[in-house]
PDB file of C-alpha atoms in Angstrom:
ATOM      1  CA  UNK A   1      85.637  99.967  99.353  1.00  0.00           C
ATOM      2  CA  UNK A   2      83.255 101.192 101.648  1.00  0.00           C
ATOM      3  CA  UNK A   3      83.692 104.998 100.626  1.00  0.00           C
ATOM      4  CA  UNK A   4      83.554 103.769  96.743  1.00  0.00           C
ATOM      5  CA  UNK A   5      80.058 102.017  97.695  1.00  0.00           C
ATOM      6  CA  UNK A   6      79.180 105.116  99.300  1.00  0.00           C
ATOM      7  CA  UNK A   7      79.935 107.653  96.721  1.00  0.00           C
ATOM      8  CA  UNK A   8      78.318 105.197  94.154  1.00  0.00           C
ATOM      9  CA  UNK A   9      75.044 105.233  96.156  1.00  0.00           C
ATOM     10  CA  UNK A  10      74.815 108.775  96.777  1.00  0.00           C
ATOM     11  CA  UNK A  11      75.351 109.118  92.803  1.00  0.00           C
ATOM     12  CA  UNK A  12      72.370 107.603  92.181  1.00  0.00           C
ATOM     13  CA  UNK A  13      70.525 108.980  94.629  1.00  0.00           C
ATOM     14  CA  UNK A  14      71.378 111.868  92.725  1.00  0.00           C
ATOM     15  CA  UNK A  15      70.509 110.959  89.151  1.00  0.00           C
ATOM     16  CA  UNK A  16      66.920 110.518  90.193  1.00  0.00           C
ATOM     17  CA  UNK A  17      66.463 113.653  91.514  1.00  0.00           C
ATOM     18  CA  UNK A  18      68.453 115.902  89.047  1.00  0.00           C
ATOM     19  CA  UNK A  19      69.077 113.676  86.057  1.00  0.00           C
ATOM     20  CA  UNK A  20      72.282 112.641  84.338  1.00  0.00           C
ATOM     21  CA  UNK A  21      73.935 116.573  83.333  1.00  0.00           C
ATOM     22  CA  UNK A  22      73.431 118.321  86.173  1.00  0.00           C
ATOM     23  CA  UNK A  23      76.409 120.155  88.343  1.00  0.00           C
ATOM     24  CA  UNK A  24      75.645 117.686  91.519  1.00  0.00           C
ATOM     25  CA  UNK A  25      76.096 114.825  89.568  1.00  0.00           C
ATOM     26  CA  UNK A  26      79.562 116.231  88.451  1.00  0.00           C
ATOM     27  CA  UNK A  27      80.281 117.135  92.171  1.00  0.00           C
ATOM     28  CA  UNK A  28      79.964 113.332  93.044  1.00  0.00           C
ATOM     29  CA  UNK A  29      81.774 111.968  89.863  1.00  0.00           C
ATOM     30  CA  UNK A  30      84.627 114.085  91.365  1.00  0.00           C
ATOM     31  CA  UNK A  31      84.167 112.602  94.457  1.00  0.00           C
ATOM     32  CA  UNK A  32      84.042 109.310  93.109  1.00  0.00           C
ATOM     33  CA  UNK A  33      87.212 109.430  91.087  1.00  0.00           C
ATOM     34  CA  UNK A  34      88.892 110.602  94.017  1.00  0.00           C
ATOM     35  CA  UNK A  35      88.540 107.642  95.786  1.00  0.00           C
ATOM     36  CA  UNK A  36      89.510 105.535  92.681  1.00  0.00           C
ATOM     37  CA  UNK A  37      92.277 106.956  92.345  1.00  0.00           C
ATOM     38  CA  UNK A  38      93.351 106.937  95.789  1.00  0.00           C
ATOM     39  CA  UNK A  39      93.084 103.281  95.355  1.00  0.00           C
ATOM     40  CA  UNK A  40      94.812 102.588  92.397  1.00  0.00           C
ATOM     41  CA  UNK A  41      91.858 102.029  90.386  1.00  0.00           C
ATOM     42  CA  UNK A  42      92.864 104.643  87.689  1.00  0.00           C
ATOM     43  CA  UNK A  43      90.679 103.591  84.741  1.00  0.00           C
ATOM     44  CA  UNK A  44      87.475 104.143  86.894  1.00  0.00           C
ATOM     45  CA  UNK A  45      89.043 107.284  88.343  1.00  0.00           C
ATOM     46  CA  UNK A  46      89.751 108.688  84.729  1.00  0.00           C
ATOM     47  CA  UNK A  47      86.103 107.970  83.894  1.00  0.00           C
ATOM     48  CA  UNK A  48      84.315 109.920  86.753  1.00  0.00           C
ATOM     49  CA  UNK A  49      87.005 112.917  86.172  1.00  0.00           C
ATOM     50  CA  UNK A  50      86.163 113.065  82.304  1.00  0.00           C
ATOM     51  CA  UNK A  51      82.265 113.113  83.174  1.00  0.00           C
ATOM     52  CA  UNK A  52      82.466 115.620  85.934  1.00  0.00           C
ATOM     53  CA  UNK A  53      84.602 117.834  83.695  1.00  0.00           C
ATOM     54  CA  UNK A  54      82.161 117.665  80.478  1.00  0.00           C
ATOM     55  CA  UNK A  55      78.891 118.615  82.967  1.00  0.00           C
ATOM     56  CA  UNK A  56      80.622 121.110  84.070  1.00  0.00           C
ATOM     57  CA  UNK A  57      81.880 122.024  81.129  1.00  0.00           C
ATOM     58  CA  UNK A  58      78.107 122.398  79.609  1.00  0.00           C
ATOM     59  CA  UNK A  59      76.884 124.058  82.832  1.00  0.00           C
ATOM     60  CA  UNK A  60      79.460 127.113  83.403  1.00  0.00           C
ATOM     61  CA  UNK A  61      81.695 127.275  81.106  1.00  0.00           C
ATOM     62  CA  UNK A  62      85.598 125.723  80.033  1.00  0.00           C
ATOM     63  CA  UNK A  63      86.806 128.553  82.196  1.00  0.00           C
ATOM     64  CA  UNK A  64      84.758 128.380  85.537  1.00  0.00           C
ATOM     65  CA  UNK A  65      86.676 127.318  88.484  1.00  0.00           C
ATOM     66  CA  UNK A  66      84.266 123.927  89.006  1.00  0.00           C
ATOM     67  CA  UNK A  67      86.515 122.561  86.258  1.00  0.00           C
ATOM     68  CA  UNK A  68      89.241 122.747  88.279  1.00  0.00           C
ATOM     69  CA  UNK A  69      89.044 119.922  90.781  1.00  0.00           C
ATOM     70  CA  UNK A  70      88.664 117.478  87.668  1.00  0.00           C
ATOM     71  CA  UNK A  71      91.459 118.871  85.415  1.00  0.00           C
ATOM     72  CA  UNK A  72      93.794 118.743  88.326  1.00  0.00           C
ATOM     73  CA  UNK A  73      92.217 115.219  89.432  1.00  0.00           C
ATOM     74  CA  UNK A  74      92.938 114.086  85.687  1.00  0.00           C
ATOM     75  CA  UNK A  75      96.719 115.618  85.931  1.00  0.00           C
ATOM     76  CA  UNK A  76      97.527 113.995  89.402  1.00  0.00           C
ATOM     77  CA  UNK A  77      96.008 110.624  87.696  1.00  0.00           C
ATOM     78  CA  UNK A  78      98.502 110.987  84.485  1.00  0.00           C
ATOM     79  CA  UNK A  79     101.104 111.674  87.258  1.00  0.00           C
ATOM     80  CA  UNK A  80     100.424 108.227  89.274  1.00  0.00           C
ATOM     81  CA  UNK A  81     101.038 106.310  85.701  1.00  0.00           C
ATOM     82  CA  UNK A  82     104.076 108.119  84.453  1.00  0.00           C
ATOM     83  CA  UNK A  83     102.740 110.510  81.923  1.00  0.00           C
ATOM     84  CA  UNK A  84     103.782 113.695  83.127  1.00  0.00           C
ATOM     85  CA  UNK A  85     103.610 114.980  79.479  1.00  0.00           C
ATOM     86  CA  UNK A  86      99.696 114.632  80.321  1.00  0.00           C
ATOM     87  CA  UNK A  87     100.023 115.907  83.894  1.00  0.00           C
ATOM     88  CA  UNK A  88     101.631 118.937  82.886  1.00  0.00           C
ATOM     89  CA  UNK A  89      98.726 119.963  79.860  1.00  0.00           C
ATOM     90  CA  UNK A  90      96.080 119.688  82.738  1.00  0.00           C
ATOM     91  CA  UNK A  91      97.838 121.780  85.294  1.00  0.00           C
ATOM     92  CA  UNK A  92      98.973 124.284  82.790  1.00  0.00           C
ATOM     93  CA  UNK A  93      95.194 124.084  81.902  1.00  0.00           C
ATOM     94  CA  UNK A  94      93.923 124.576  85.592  1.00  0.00           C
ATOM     95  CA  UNK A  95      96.898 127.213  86.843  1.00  0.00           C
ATOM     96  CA  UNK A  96      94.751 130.393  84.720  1.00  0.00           C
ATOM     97  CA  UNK A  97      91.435 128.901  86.088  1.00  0.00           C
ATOM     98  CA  UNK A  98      92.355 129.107  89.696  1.00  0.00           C
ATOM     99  CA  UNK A  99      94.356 132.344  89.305  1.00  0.00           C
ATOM    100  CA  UNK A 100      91.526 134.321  87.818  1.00  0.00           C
ATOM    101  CA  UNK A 101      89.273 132.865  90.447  1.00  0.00           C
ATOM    102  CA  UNK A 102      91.261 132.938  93.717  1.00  0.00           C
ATOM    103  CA  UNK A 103      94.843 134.930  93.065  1.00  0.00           C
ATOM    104  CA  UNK A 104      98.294 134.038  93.445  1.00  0.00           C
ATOM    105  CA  UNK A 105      98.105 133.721  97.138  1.00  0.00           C
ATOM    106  CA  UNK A 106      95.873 131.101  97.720  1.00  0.00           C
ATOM    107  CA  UNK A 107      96.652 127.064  98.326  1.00  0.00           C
ATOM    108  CA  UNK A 108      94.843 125.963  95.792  1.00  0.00           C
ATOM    109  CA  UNK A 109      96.738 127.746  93.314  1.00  0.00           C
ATOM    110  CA  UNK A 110     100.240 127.257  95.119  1.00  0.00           C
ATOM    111  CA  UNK A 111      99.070 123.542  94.716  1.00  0.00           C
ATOM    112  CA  UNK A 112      98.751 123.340  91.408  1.00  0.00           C
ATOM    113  CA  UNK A 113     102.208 125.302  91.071  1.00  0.00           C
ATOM    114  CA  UNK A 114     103.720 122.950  92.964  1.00  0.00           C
ATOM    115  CA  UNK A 115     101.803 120.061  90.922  1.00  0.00           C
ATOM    116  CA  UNK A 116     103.333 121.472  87.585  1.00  0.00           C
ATOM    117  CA  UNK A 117     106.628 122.270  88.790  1.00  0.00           C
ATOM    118  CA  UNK A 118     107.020 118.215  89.961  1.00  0.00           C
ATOM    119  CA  UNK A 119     105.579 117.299  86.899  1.00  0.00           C
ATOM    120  CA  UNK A 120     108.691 119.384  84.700  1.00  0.00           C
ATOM    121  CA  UNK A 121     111.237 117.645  87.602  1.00  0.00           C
ATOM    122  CA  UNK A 122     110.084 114.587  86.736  1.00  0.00           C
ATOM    123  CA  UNK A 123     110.782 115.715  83.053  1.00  0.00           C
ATOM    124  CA  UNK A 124     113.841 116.894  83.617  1.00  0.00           C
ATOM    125  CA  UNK A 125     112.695 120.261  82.304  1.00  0.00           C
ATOM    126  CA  UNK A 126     114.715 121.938  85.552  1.00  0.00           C
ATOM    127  CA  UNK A 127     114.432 125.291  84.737  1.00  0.00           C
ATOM    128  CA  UNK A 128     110.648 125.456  84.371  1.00  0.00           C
ATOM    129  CA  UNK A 129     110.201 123.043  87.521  1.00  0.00           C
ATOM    130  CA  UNK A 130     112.150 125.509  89.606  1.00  0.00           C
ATOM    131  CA  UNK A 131     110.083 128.683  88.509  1.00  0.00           C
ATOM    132  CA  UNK A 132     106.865 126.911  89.663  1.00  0.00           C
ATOM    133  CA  UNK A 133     108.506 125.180  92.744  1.00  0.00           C
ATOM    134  CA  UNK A 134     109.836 128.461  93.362  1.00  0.00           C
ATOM    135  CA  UNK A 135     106.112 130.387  93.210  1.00  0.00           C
ATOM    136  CA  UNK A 136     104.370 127.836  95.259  1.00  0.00           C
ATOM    137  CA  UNK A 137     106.870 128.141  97.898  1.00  0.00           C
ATOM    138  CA  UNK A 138     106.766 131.682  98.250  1.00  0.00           C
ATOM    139  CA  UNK A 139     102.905 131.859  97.933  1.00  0.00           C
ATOM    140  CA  UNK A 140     102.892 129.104 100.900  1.00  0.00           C
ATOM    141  CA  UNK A 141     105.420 130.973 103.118  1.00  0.00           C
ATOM    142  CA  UNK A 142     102.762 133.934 102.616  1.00  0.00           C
ATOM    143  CA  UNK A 143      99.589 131.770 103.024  1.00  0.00           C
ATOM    144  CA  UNK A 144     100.957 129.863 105.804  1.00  0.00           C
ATOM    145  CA  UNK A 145     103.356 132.366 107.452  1.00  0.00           C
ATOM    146  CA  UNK A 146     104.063 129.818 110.383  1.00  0.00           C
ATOM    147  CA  UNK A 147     105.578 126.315 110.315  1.00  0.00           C
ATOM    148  CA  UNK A 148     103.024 124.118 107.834  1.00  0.00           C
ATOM    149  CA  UNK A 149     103.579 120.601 105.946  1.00  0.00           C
ATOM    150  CA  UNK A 150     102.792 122.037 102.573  1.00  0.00           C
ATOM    151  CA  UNK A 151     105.921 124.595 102.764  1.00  0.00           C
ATOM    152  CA  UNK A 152     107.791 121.549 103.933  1.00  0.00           C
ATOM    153  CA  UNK A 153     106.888 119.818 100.809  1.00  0.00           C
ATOM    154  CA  UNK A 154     107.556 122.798  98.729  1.00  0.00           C
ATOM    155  CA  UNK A 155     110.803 123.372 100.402  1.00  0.00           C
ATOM    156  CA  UNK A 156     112.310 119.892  99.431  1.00  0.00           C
ATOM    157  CA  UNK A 157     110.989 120.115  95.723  1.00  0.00           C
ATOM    158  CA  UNK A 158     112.584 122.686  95.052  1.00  0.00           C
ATOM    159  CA  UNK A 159     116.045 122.031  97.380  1.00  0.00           C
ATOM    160  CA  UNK A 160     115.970 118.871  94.614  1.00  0.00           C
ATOM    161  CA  UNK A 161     115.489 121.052  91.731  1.00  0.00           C
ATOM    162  CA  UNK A 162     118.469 123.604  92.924  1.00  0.00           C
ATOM    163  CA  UNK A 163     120.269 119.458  93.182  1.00  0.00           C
ATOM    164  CA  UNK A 164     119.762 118.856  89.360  1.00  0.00           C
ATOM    165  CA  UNK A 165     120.859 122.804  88.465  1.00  0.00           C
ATOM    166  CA  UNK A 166     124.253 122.217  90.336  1.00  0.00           C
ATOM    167  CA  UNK A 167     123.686 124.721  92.969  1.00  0.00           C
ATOM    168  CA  UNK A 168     124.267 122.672  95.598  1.00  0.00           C
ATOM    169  CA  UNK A 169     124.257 125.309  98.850  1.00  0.00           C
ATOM    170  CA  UNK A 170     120.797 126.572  97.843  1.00  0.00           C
ATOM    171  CA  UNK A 171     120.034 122.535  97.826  1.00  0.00           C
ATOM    172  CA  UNK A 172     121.572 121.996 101.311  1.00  0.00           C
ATOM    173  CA  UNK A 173     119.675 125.775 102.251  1.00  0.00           C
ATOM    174  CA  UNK A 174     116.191 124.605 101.279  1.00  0.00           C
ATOM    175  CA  UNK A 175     116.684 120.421 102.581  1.00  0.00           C
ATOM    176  CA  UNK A 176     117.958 121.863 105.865  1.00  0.00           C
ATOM    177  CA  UNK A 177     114.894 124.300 106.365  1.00  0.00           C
ATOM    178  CA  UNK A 178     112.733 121.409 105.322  1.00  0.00           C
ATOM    179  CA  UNK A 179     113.929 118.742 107.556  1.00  0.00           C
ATOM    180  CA  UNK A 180     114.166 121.230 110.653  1.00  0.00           C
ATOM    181  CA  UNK A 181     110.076 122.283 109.914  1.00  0.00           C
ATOM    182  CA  UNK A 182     109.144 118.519 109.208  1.00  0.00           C
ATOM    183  CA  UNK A 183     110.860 117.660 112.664  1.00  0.00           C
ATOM    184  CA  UNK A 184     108.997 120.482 114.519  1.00  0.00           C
ATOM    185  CA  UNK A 185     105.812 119.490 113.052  1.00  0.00           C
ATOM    186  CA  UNK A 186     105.961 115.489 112.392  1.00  0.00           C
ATOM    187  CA  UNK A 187     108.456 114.712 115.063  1.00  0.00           C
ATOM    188  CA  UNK A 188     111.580 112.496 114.161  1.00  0.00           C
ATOM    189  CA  UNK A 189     110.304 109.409 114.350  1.00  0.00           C
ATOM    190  CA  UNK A 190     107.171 109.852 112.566  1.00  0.00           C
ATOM    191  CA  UNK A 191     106.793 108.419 108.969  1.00  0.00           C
ATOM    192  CA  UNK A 192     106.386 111.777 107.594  1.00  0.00           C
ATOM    193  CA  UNK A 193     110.289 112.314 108.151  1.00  0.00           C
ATOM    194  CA  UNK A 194     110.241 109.018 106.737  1.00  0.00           C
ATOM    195  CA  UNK A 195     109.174 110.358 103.129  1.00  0.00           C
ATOM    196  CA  UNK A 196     110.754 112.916 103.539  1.00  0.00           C
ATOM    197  CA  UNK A 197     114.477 111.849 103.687  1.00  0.00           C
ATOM    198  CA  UNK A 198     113.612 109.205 101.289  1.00  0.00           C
ATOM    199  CA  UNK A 199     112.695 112.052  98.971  1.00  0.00           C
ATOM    200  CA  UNK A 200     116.317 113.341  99.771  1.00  0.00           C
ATOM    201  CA  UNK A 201     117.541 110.191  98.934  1.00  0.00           C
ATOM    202  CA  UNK A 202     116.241 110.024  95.324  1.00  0.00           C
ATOM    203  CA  UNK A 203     117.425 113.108  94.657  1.00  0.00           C
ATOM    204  CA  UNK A 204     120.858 113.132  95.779  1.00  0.00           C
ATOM    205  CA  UNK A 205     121.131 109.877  93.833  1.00  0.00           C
ATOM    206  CA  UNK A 206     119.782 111.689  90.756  1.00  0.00           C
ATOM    207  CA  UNK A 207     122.685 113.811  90.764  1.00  0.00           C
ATOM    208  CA  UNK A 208     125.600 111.379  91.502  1.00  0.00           C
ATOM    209  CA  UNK A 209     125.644 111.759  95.460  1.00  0.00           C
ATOM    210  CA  UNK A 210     125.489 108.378  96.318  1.00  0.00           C
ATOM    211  CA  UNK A 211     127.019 107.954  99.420  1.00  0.00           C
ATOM    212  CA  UNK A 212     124.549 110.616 100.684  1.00  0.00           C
ATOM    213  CA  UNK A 213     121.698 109.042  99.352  1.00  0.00           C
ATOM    214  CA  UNK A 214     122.505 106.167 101.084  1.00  0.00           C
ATOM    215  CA  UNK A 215     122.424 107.837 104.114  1.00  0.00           C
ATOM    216  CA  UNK A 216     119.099 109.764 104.002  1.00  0.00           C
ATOM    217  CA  UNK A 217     117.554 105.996 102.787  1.00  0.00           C
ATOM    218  CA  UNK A 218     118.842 104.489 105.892  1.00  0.00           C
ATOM    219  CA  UNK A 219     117.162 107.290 107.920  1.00  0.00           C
ATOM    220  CA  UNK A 220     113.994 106.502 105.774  1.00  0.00           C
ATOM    221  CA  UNK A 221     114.298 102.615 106.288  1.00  0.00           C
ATOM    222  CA  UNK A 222     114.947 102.853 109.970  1.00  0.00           C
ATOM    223  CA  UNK A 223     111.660 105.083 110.925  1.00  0.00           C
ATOM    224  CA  UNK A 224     109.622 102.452 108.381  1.00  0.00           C
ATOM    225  CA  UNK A 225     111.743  99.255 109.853  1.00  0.00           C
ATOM    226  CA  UNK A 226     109.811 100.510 113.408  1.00  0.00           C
ATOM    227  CA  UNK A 227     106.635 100.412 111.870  1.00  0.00           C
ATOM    228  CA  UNK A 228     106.511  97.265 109.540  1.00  0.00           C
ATOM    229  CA  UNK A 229     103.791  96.027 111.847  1.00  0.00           C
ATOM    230  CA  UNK A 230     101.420  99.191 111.453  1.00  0.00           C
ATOM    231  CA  UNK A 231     100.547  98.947 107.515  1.00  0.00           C
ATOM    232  CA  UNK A 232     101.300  96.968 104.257  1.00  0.00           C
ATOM    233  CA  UNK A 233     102.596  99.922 102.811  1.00  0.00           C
ATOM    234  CA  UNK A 234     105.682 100.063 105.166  1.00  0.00           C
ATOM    235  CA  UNK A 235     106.968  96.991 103.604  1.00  0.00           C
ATOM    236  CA  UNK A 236     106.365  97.921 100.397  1.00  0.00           C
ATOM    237  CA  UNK A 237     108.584 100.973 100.869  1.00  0.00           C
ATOM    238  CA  UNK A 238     111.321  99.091 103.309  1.00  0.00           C
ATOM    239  CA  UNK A 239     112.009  96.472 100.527  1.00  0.00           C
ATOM    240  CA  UNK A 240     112.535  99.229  97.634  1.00  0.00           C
ATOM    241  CA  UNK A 241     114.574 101.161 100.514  1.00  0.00           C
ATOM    242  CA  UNK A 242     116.600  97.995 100.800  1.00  0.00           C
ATOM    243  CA  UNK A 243     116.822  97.219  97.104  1.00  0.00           C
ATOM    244  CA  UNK A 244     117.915 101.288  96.142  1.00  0.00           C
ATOM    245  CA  UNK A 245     120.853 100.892  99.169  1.00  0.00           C
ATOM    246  CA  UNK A 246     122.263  97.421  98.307  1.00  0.00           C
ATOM    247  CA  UNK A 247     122.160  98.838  94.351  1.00  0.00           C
ATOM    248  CA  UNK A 248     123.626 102.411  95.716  1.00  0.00           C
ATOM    249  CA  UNK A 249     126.604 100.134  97.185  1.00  0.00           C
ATOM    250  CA  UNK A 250     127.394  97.983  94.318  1.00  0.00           C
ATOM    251  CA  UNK A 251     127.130 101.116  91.991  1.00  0.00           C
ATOM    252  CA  UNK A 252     130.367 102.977  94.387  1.00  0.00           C
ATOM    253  CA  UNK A 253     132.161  99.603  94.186  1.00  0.00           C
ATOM    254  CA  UNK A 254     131.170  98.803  97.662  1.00  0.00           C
ATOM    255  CA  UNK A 255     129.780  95.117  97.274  1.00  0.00           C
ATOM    256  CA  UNK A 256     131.033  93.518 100.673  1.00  0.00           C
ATOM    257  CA  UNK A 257     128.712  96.315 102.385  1.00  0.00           C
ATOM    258  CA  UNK A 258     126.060  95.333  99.999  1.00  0.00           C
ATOM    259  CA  UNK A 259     125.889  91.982 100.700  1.00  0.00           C
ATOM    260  CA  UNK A 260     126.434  93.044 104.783  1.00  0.00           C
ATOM    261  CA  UNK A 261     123.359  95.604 104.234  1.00  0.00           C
ATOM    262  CA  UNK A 262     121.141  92.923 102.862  1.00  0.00           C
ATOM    263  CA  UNK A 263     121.876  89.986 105.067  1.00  0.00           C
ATOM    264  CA  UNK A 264     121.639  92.395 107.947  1.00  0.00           C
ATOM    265  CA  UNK A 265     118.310  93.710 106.901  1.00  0.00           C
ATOM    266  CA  UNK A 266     117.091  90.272 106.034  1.00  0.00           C
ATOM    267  CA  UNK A 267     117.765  88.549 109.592  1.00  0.00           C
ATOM    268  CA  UNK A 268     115.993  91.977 111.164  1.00  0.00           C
ATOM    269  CA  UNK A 269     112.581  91.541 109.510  1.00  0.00           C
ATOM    270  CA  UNK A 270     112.854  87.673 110.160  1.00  0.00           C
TER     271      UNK A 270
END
């Protein structure tokens, strides 16, 4: 709240000095709907990402590379909400921009791969997903060269694409080489390994692998279980941890260890 009354104050500072079109006042509507959207506030974020995009729009051009903070804003936004049809027209929209402006081998374009390609997962357009997962991981093992978060994140999207294609040992390949950089960076306790073998989780359970989803969400719920005091957000995730492993159970026929799971889980938060 603070940062939103922040932004909105240094907005209007703005607006008296340079009036209502000009490129600073787009630089803060960006800055603005960043914040909104981190908070969930996606209306208000759409809003500030539209006017940024139309001032700079007027001031440069469709095609200058200040457009692309707010088209890719816009796509992450249609992401958040489920609209990846959306997501996917704004990052196919931004991926020429950036190119043209930086190359191939720079994060912000290996971002914006890697934005696209989730957006086609999450469409179940596979093949498409894994030619973009594919390019931002090799651009980031060439960016980065050593051991960096963003290949780790690049490494699993694409180990669950390989998942949904059926080839399973480049799946095991790329989650292996994920998990062993995440623990080298993170450490294994740290709630980055926590997203990260829930993200395992939901993908072997996309492709029928139940029992070994269940066993990446239990390494998931155990790093957030040792947290639940540190942030509301570790509940939220340790009761839809607990809700996907009792379901995962009664889905293999295995309802005695669901209702063992949940009791047991129940009497360790109480």
């Amino acid at each position: 709240k603070k940062s939103v009354e922040y932004h909105k104050k240094s907005l209007e500072v703005k607006k008296l000095f340079y009036g209502e079109d000009h490129y600073e006042i787009a630089n803060s509507c960006c800055n603005l709907a960043s914040v909104y959207n981190h908070l969930k506030q996606y209306d208000l974020a759409k809003e500030n990402f539209q006017k940024a995009l139309e001032i700079f729009k007027a001031a440069f051009g469709k095609d200058h590379i200040r457009t692309a903070p707010p088209i890719n804003g816009l796509g992450l936004l249609y992401g958040h909400l489920g609209e990846y049809e959306k997501a996917a027209e704004c990052f196919e929209t931004a991926i020429p921009i950036v190119r043209s402006a930086y190359g191939e081998l720079h994060p912000d374009t290996a971002g914006i791969y890697d934005n696209l390609g989730s957006c086609y997962y999450e469409l179940e357009e596979h093949q498409k997903a894994k030619e973009y997962l594919e390019k931002a991981l090799e651009a980031r093992r060439i960016i980065y060269k050593e051991k960096h978060y963003a290949t780790v994140t690049s490494l699993i999207g694409v180990g669950a694409v390989y998942g949904e294609l059926g080839q399973y040992e480049k799946m095991e390949e790329s989650y292996k080489e994920g998990l062993e950089m995440a623990c080298k960076l993170f450490g294994e306790e740290s709630a980055m390994m926590g997203d990260y073998y829930n993200g395992i989780g939901k993908a072997s359970e996309r492709i029928g692998e139940f029992f070994i989803a269940i066993e990446y969400y239990k390494k998931a719920l155990d790093i957030f279980m040792r947290r639940i005091e540190e942030e509301i957000d570790y509940i939220i995730k340790i009761a839809e941890l607990i809700k996907k492993i009792v379901n995962l159970y009664e889905l293999s026929g295995e309802e005695e260890k669901a209702k063992m799971f949940y009791s047991d889980k129940l009497n360790e938060i109480s």
